Short mmCIF file of C-alpha atoms in Angstrom, two decimals:
data_model
loop_
_atom_site.label_atom_id
_atom_site.label_comp_id
_atom_site.label_asym_id
_atom_site.label_seq_id
_atom_site.Cartn_x
_atom_site.Cartn_y
_atom_site.Cartn_z
CA MET L 226 35.57 185.59 17.26
CA ALA L 227 34.68 184.89 20.83
CA ASP L 228 32.74 181.82 21.85
CA PRO L 229 29.09 182.87 22.42
CA GLU L 230 28.95 180.64 25.48
CA VAL L 231 31.51 182.88 27.19
CA PRO L 232 29.79 185.58 29.30
CA ARG L 233 31.57 188.30 27.35
CA LEU L 234 29.02 190.93 28.30
CA SER L 235 29.53 190.76 32.01
CA ARG L 236 30.60 194.37 31.48
CA ARG L 237 26.87 195.12 31.07
CA SER L 238 26.74 194.15 34.70
CA VAL L 239 23.91 193.14 37.00
CA LEU L 240 23.21 195.05 40.20
CA SER L 241 23.87 192.73 43.09
CA GLY L 242 21.40 194.17 45.55
CA PHE L 243 20.35 197.18 47.56
CA GLY L 244 23.39 197.10 49.84
CA THR L 245 25.74 197.74 46.95
CA VAL L 246 23.43 200.24 45.31
CA GLY L 247 22.85 202.09 48.55
CA ALA L 248 26.52 202.39 49.34
CA LEU L 249 27.37 203.62 45.87
CA ALA L 250 24.49 206.06 45.80
CA ALA L 251 25.47 207.52 49.14
CA LEU L 252 29.01 208.01 47.91
CA ALA L 253 27.95 209.50 44.59
CA GLY L 254 25.16 211.57 46.03
CA CYS L 255 27.09 214.01 48.19
CA GLY L 256 26.53 211.86 51.25
CA VAL L 257 30.33 211.93 51.44
CA PRO L 258 31.25 215.49 50.40
CA ALA L 259 34.98 214.72 50.51
CA ALA L 260 34.51 212.21 47.69
CA TYR L 261 34.24 215.01 45.14
CA VAL L 262 37.53 216.11 43.59
CA SER L 263 37.75 219.66 42.24
CA PRO L 264 39.19 220.28 38.75
CA ALA L 265 42.37 221.80 40.13
CA GLU L 266 43.21 218.57 41.99
CA ARG L 267 42.72 216.03 39.21
CA ALA L 268 45.93 216.24 37.19
CA GLY L 269 49.19 214.70 38.33
CA ARG L 270 52.70 215.12 37.02
CA ASP L 271 52.63 213.63 33.54
CA ARG L 272 55.62 211.36 32.97
CA SER L 273 54.72 210.41 29.41
CA ALA L 274 57.70 212.07 27.73
CA ARG L 275 60.38 210.28 29.71
CA ASP L 276 58.41 207.19 30.76
CA ARG L 277 57.14 205.65 27.53
CA LYS L 278 54.47 203.40 28.97
CA LEU L 279 50.88 203.26 30.18
CA VAL L 280 48.56 200.92 32.09
CA PHE L 281 45.29 200.08 30.31
CA ALA L 282 42.50 198.28 32.24
CA ASN L 283 39.75 196.73 30.11
CA TRP L 284 37.14 193.96 30.15
CA PRO L 285 37.85 190.37 29.09
CA LEU L 286 37.45 189.54 25.39
CA TYR L 287 37.15 193.19 24.40
CA ILE L 288 40.12 193.56 22.06
CA ASP L 289 41.34 191.73 18.97
CA THR L 290 43.67 188.77 19.49
CA ASP L 291 45.79 186.69 17.16
CA ASP L 292 44.05 183.50 15.99
CA ASP L 293 47.18 181.43 16.58
CA ASP L 294 48.38 183.16 19.76
CA PRO L 295 45.67 184.69 21.99
CA SER L 296 48.34 186.46 24.04
CA LYS L 297 49.04 188.71 21.05
CA ARG L 298 46.79 191.69 20.37
CA PRO L 299 47.49 192.88 16.82
CA THR L 300 46.17 196.43 17.06
CA LEU L 301 47.79 197.03 20.44
CA ASP L 302 51.06 195.47 19.30
CA ALA L 303 51.05 197.78 16.26
CA PHE L 304 50.52 200.82 18.49
CA GLU L 305 53.49 199.88 20.66
CA LYS L 306 55.72 199.42 17.62
CA ARG L 307 54.65 202.69 16.01
CA SER L 308 54.65 204.89 19.10
CA GLY L 309 57.39 203.37 21.20
CA VAL L 310 54.95 203.33 24.13
CA SER L 311 54.80 200.08 26.09
CA VAL L 312 51.28 199.13 27.17
CA LYS L 313 50.52 197.02 30.23
CA TYR L 314 47.12 195.64 29.25
CA THR L 315 45.00 194.05 31.98
CA GLU L 316 41.62 192.35 31.72
CA GLU L 317 40.64 193.20 35.27
CA ILE L 318 37.21 194.75 34.83
CA ASN L 319 34.51 192.11 35.23
CA ASP L 320 31.73 194.22 36.72
CA ASN L 321 31.17 197.97 36.91
CA ASP L 322 30.27 198.00 40.60
CA GLU L 323 33.14 195.71 41.51
CA PHE L 324 35.64 197.92 39.70
CA PHE L 325 34.12 201.02 41.29
CA GLY L 326 34.75 199.47 44.68
CA LYS L 327 38.31 198.61 43.71
CA VAL L 328 39.37 202.12 42.69
CA SER L 329 37.08 204.36 44.74
CA PRO L 330 39.22 204.38 47.93
CA ALA L 331 42.16 205.83 46.01
CA LEU L 332 40.13 208.30 43.96
CA MET L 333 38.10 209.71 46.84
CA ASN L 334 41.30 210.13 48.85
CA HIS L 335 43.10 211.96 46.04
CA GLN L 336 45.49 209.09 45.33
CA GLU L 337 46.69 207.36 42.16
CA THR L 338 44.86 204.25 41.00
CA GLY L 339 47.87 202.80 39.20
CA ARG L 340 45.93 202.92 35.92
CA ASP L 341 46.19 205.43 33.08
CA LEU L 342 43.19 204.28 31.08
CA VAL L 343 40.02 202.40 31.99
CA VAL L 344 36.89 201.28 30.14
CA ILE L 345 33.57 201.45 31.98
CA SER L 346 29.91 201.54 31.00
CA ASP L 347 28.51 205.00 30.49
CA TRP L 348 26.03 204.76 33.37
CA MET L 349 28.98 204.16 35.68
CA ALA L 350 31.11 206.69 33.84
CA ALA L 351 28.45 209.23 34.77
CA ARG L 352 29.30 208.69 38.45
CA PHE L 353 32.99 209.21 37.81
CA VAL L 354 32.27 212.45 35.99
CA ARG L 355 29.93 213.73 38.72
CA LEU L 356 32.50 212.90 41.38
CA GLY L 357 35.32 214.58 39.47
CA TRP L 358 37.35 211.37 39.35
CA VAL L 359 38.48 211.57 35.72
CA GLN L 360 40.48 214.11 33.79
CA GLU L 361 39.41 216.23 30.85
CA MET L 362 41.18 215.14 27.68
CA ASP L 363 43.15 217.35 25.32
CA ARG L 364 41.18 217.05 22.08
CA ALA L 365 43.83 219.07 20.25
CA ALA L 366 46.04 216.03 20.73
CA GLN L 367 43.29 213.72 19.44
CA PRO L 368 42.47 214.76 15.86
CA ASN L 369 41.03 211.36 14.96
CA VAL L 370 38.54 211.48 17.84
CA ALA L 371 37.52 215.00 16.83
CA ARG L 372 37.05 213.97 13.21
CA TYR L 373 35.69 210.43 13.32
CA LEU L 374 33.64 209.96 16.52
CA ASP L 375 30.07 208.94 15.69
CA PRO L 376 27.92 212.11 15.88
CA GLN L 377 25.22 210.19 17.75
CA LEU L 378 27.69 209.46 20.56
CA ARG L 379 29.34 212.89 20.79
CA SER L 380 27.45 214.49 23.63
CA PRO L 381 25.71 212.24 26.19
CA ALA L 382 23.86 213.95 29.02
CA PHE L 383 26.44 212.95 31.62
CA ASP L 384 29.42 214.32 29.66
CA LYS L 385 28.47 217.13 27.31
CA GLY L 386 30.90 217.30 24.44
CA ARG L 387 32.61 214.07 25.56
CA ARG L 388 35.33 216.04 27.33
CA HIS L 389 36.05 213.28 29.88
CA SER L 390 35.18 210.13 27.94
CA VAL L 391 35.58 208.53 24.51
CA PRO L 392 33.56 205.45 23.48
CA TRP L 393 35.61 202.28 23.17
CA GLN L 394 32.71 200.35 21.67
CA SER L 395 28.98 200.91 21.53
CA GLY L 396 25.94 198.66 21.42
CA ILE L 397 22.17 198.44 21.38
CA THR L 398 19.81 197.00 23.97
CA GLY L 399 16.89 195.56 22.02
CA ILE L 400 14.98 192.31 21.57
CA ALA L 401 16.38 188.95 20.49
CA TYR L 402 14.07 186.14 19.48
CA ASN L 403 13.98 182.77 17.74
CA HIS L 404 12.03 183.44 14.56
CA ARG L 405 11.62 179.82 13.51
CA ARG L 406 10.34 178.58 16.85
CA LEU L 407 8.10 181.57 17.42
CA GLY L 408 6.75 181.49 13.88
CA ARG L 409 6.28 185.23 13.49
CA GLU L 410 8.10 188.52 13.60
CA ILE L 411 8.51 190.76 16.61
CA ARG L 412 8.38 194.48 15.90
CA HIS L 413 7.21 196.07 19.13
CA MET L 414 8.09 195.74 22.79
CA SER L 415 4.43 194.93 23.44
CA ASP L 416 4.79 191.84 21.24
CA LEU L 417 6.61 190.20 24.16
CA TRP L 418 3.39 190.26 26.16
CA ALA L 419 1.44 188.11 23.67
CA PRO L 420 -0.25 184.94 25.06
CA ASP L 421 1.95 182.57 23.04
CA LEU L 422 5.03 183.95 24.81
CA LYS L 423 3.77 183.45 28.34
CA GLY L 424 6.62 182.07 30.43
CA ARG L 425 9.00 182.20 27.46
CA VAL L 426 10.28 185.77 27.91
CA THR L 427 13.19 187.07 30.00
CA LEU L 428 14.18 190.61 30.92
CA LEU L 429 17.53 191.89 32.14
CA SER L 430 17.85 192.08 35.90
CA GLY L 431 20.18 195.09 36.07
CA LEU L 432 18.41 198.38 36.64
CA ASP L 433 20.70 200.39 34.37
CA GLU L 434 20.58 197.71 31.69
CA ALA L 435 16.83 197.17 31.62
CA PHE L 436 14.92 200.36 32.32
CA ALA L 437 15.43 202.37 29.12
CA LEU L 438 14.08 199.80 26.62
CA LEU L 439 11.11 199.06 28.87
CA MET L 440 10.27 202.77 29.06
CA GLN L 441 10.60 203.09 25.30
CA GLY L 442 8.01 200.34 24.99
CA ASP L 443 5.68 202.66 26.90
CA GLY L 444 6.36 205.49 24.45
CA VAL L 445 8.69 207.43 26.75
CA ASP L 446 11.42 209.71 25.44
CA ILE L 447 14.35 208.23 27.36
CA THR L 448 16.49 211.31 26.91
CA ARG L 449 14.19 213.13 29.35
CA TRP L 450 12.32 210.50 31.33
CA THR L 451 10.77 211.30 34.72
CA ALA L 452 10.16 209.53 38.02
CA HIS L 453 6.53 209.07 36.96
CA ASP L 454 7.71 207.30 33.79
CA PHE L 455 9.95 205.04 35.85
CA HIS L 456 7.29 203.98 38.34
CA SER L 457 4.70 203.48 35.60
CA MET L 458 7.13 201.13 33.87
CA CYS L 459 7.69 199.23 37.11
CA ASP L 460 3.93 198.94 37.63
CA ARG L 461 3.58 197.35 34.19
CA VAL L 462 6.44 194.89 34.77
CA GLU L 463 5.03 193.92 38.18
CA ARG L 464 1.71 193.04 36.55
CA LEU L 465 3.51 190.92 33.96
CA VAL L 466 5.42 189.13 36.69
CA ARG L 467 2.19 188.32 38.54
CA LYS L 468 0.69 186.96 35.31
CA LYS L 469 3.82 184.80 34.84
CA GLN L 470 4.42 186.33 31.42
CA ILE L 471 8.07 186.84 32.35
CA ARG L 472 9.98 183.63 32.92
CA ARG L 473 12.73 185.30 34.93
CA PHE L 474 15.21 188.17 35.08
CA THR L 475 18.70 187.39 33.88
CA GLY L 476 22.25 188.51 33.51
CA ASN L 477 24.27 187.10 30.63
CA ASP L 478 22.59 183.73 31.03
CA TYR L 479 19.84 184.81 28.65
CA ILE L 480 22.30 183.72 25.96
CA LYS L 481 22.02 180.10 27.05
CA ASP L 482 18.24 180.29 27.51
CA LEU L 483 17.80 181.61 23.97
CA SER L 484 20.23 179.09 22.50
CA THR L 485 18.51 176.09 24.11
CA GLY L 486 15.00 177.27 23.27
CA ASP L 487 13.90 177.58 26.90
CA VAL L 488 13.21 181.21 26.02
CA LEU L 489 11.79 182.44 22.71
CA ALA L 490 12.28 186.19 23.18
CA CYS L 491 14.25 188.40 25.53
CA GLN L 492 15.94 191.68 26.19
CA ALA L 493 19.38 191.36 24.64
CA TYR L 494 22.52 193.15 23.55
CA SER L 495 23.34 193.50 19.87
CA GLY L 496 26.92 192.24 20.25
CA ASP L 497 25.73 188.97 21.77
CA VAL L 498 23.24 188.32 19.01
CA ILE L 499 25.86 188.60 16.27
CA GLN L 500 27.76 185.83 18.04
CA LEU L 501 24.62 183.71 18.49
CA GLN L 502 23.63 184.09 14.84
CA ALA L 503 26.91 182.51 13.77
CA ASP L 504 25.64 179.22 15.26
CA ASN L 505 21.90 179.74 14.85
CA PRO L 506 20.64 181.91 11.96
CA ASP L 507 17.08 181.60 13.30
CA ILE L 508 17.93 184.05 16.08
CA ARG L 509 17.13 187.63 15.17
CA PHE L 510 17.71 190.98 16.80
CA VAL L 511 15.21 193.78 16.49
CA VAL L 512 15.17 197.45 17.33
CA PRO L 513 11.49 197.92 18.27
CA GLU L 514 9.42 200.46 16.36
CA GLU L 515 9.19 202.49 19.57
CA GLY L 516 12.97 202.66 19.78
CA ALA L 517 15.91 201.05 21.56
CA GLU L 518 18.75 202.19 23.78
CA LEU L 519 22.11 203.07 22.27
CA TRP L 520 24.85 202.75 24.87
CA ALA L 521 28.61 202.89 25.01
CA GLU L 522 31.47 201.74 27.16
CA SER L 523 34.01 204.46 27.33
CA LEU L 524 37.69 205.11 27.78
CA MET L 525 38.48 207.43 30.69
CA ILE L 526 41.69 208.72 32.25
CA PRO L 527 41.58 208.56 36.09
CA ASN L 528 42.80 211.40 38.25
CA LEU L 529 46.55 211.60 38.85
CA ALA L 530 47.30 209.17 36.01
CA ARG L 531 51.04 209.22 35.39
CA HIS L 532 50.85 208.84 31.61
CA LYS L 533 47.96 211.01 30.47
CA ARG L 534 49.46 212.05 27.14
CA ASN L 535 50.35 208.47 26.30
CA ALA L 536 46.78 207.44 27.10
CA GLU L 537 45.38 210.21 24.89
CA LYS L 538 47.65 209.03 22.09
CA LEU L 539 46.39 205.45 22.42
CA ILE L 540 42.76 206.60 22.36
CA ASP L 541 43.33 208.62 19.21
CA TYR L 542 45.09 205.68 17.57
CA TYR L 543 41.97 203.53 17.97
CA TYR L 544 39.98 206.22 16.16
CA GLU L 545 41.95 205.78 12.96
CA PRO L 546 39.36 204.16 10.65
CA ALA L 547 41.65 201.27 9.69
CA VAL L 548 42.39 200.45 13.33
CA ALA L 549 38.74 200.85 14.34
CA ALA L 550 37.77 198.50 11.51
CA GLU L 551 40.20 195.83 12.69
CA LEU L 552 38.84 196.05 16.23
CA ALA L 553 35.21 196.03 15.07
CA ALA L 554 35.78 192.95 12.94
CA TRP L 555 36.82 191.07 16.05
CA VAL L 556 34.50 192.32 18.80
CA ASN L 557 31.33 192.79 16.67
CA TYR L 558 29.85 195.69 18.62
CA VAL L 559 28.52 198.94 17.20
CA CYS L 560 31.63 200.69 15.93
CA PRO L 561 31.95 204.28 17.22
CA VAL L 562 33.89 205.18 14.06
CA PRO L 563 31.44 205.11 11.12
CA ALA L 564 34.31 205.69 8.67
CA ALA L 565 35.58 202.20 9.52
CA ARG L 566 32.70 200.82 7.46
CA GLU L 567 34.40 201.75 4.18
CA VAL L 568 37.59 200.05 5.32
CA LEU L 569 35.77 196.79 6.00
CA ALA L 570 33.77 197.02 2.78
CA SER L 571 36.99 197.19 0.78
CA SER L 572 38.38 193.99 2.31
CA LYS L 573 39.21 191.17 -0.09
CA ASP L 574 37.98 188.70 2.52
CA ARG L 575 34.27 188.13 1.86
CA GLU L 576 33.35 187.47 5.49
CA THR L 577 35.10 190.64 6.64
CA ALA L 578 33.58 192.73 3.87
CA ASP L 579 30.10 191.50 4.79
CA LEU L 580 30.48 193.04 8.26
CA ALA L 581 30.25 196.47 6.64
CA ASP L 582 26.61 195.75 5.83
CA ASP L 583 25.69 194.47 9.29
CA PRO L 584 23.40 197.08 10.91
CA LEU L 585 24.35 195.81 14.36
CA ILE L 586 27.90 197.02 13.72
CA PHE L 587 27.08 199.99 11.49
CA PRO L 588 23.43 200.98 12.06
CA ASP L 589 21.75 202.34 8.95
CA ASP L 590 19.84 205.62 8.88
CA VAL L 591 16.47 203.92 9.44
CA MET L 592 17.72 202.14 12.56
CA ARG L 593 19.52 205.22 13.86
CA LYS L 594 16.28 207.19 13.92
CA ARG L 595 14.98 204.72 16.51
CA LEU L 596 18.07 204.77 18.73
CA ALA L 597 18.47 207.05 21.72
CA ILE L 598 20.92 207.49 24.58
CA ALA L 599 19.07 207.38 27.89
CA ARG L 600 19.35 210.05 30.52
CA ASP L 601 21.29 208.39 33.31
CA ILE L 602 19.89 207.80 36.79
CA THR L 603 21.13 210.59 39.02
CA SER L 604 22.68 210.03 42.43
CA ALA L 605 19.63 211.60 44.07
CA GLU L 606 17.32 209.12 42.30
CA ARG L 607 19.34 205.96 42.60
CA VAL L 608 18.41 204.65 46.05
CA GLU L 609 14.66 205.09 45.45
CA PHE L 610 14.71 203.61 41.97
CA ALA L 611 17.06 200.74 42.82
CA THR L 612 14.88 199.79 45.79
CA ARG L 613 11.78 199.74 43.60
CA TRP L 614 13.43 197.82 40.75
CA ASN L 615 15.06 195.24 43.01
CA ALA L 616 11.65 194.55 44.55
CA VAL L 617 10.23 193.93 41.08
CA VAL L 618 13.10 191.67 40.10
CA GLY L 619 13.18 189.87 43.42
CA LEU L 620 16.70 190.83 44.50
#
């Protein structure tokens, strides 16, 4: 398992300021009409049959590795041996916006990116889909995806039917807190605003990471939220900032704050909390009664990729329940293949078998009823909302 001190969730990135947001919004919002690529121009000549390889760009610490040799990736190595396809695996994605900036010049100019498969957060994936920068997948060639993909993740607003994307891993944005130090349970988002937590609470600084859970705390249906809902949420957070209820807004450093006790409760990601609990069982993760955000980071095939069929084959391989179980046991995020639970439960290793009962990897029915996938921020909304949120956060 990964060291919890490593910022392994940098992929749930933090917006760096209005300049970046403004530039991206202008590009994604038809301010540059030529950026859009029509369906007829997205596919390149597929060399998969004669060129048995592919280039796979992912985030750091987001795939299983061998305990004795971190350079070995058991599931990926097994795919190469079985399929005869050689995979060039790179850990080059450290931030959604940064990666967008790296590949956007090629994509908007109808050029190859040099990558056949990438993993990006769904809020960023929404931009790629709107811009026509990724190819539709051949589900007939992906029977495992068709059969085993978690029903709750099958049709996000930005990609109906998941035609252009397939979740690599999923997760929940909820509340983490130190139960022993706080001395009580947290069940609602409003519990963070109690007097005994003044100055001991942090929220996420990234707009796309923070807004959904905060709206849910206000009783908003995040699948159909409005501008009024957004500004009302910002009004509430501004008041809490003025009252000094919120200690600060963070990126991944909330992990350290929670571990040291400087913070008693915070917005957090489920995958991080599993890692933290290994060292400190007093730390708990809660899906508030009002609900929490279910998100995913998805595999996508960029336009003009040279090895599309090979990429589709790799994606389908990771949807075999046994393979999905092996990956889930290492990364500890919400597994997008519910059938992997039975595989883990049957393990002779007690620690591995116990993962099957962890609701942060396999949410139970009670938890699932409180999870929702947020409507993404559209290109037309982004500049206004980013400006408002950055003012609240102090960026």
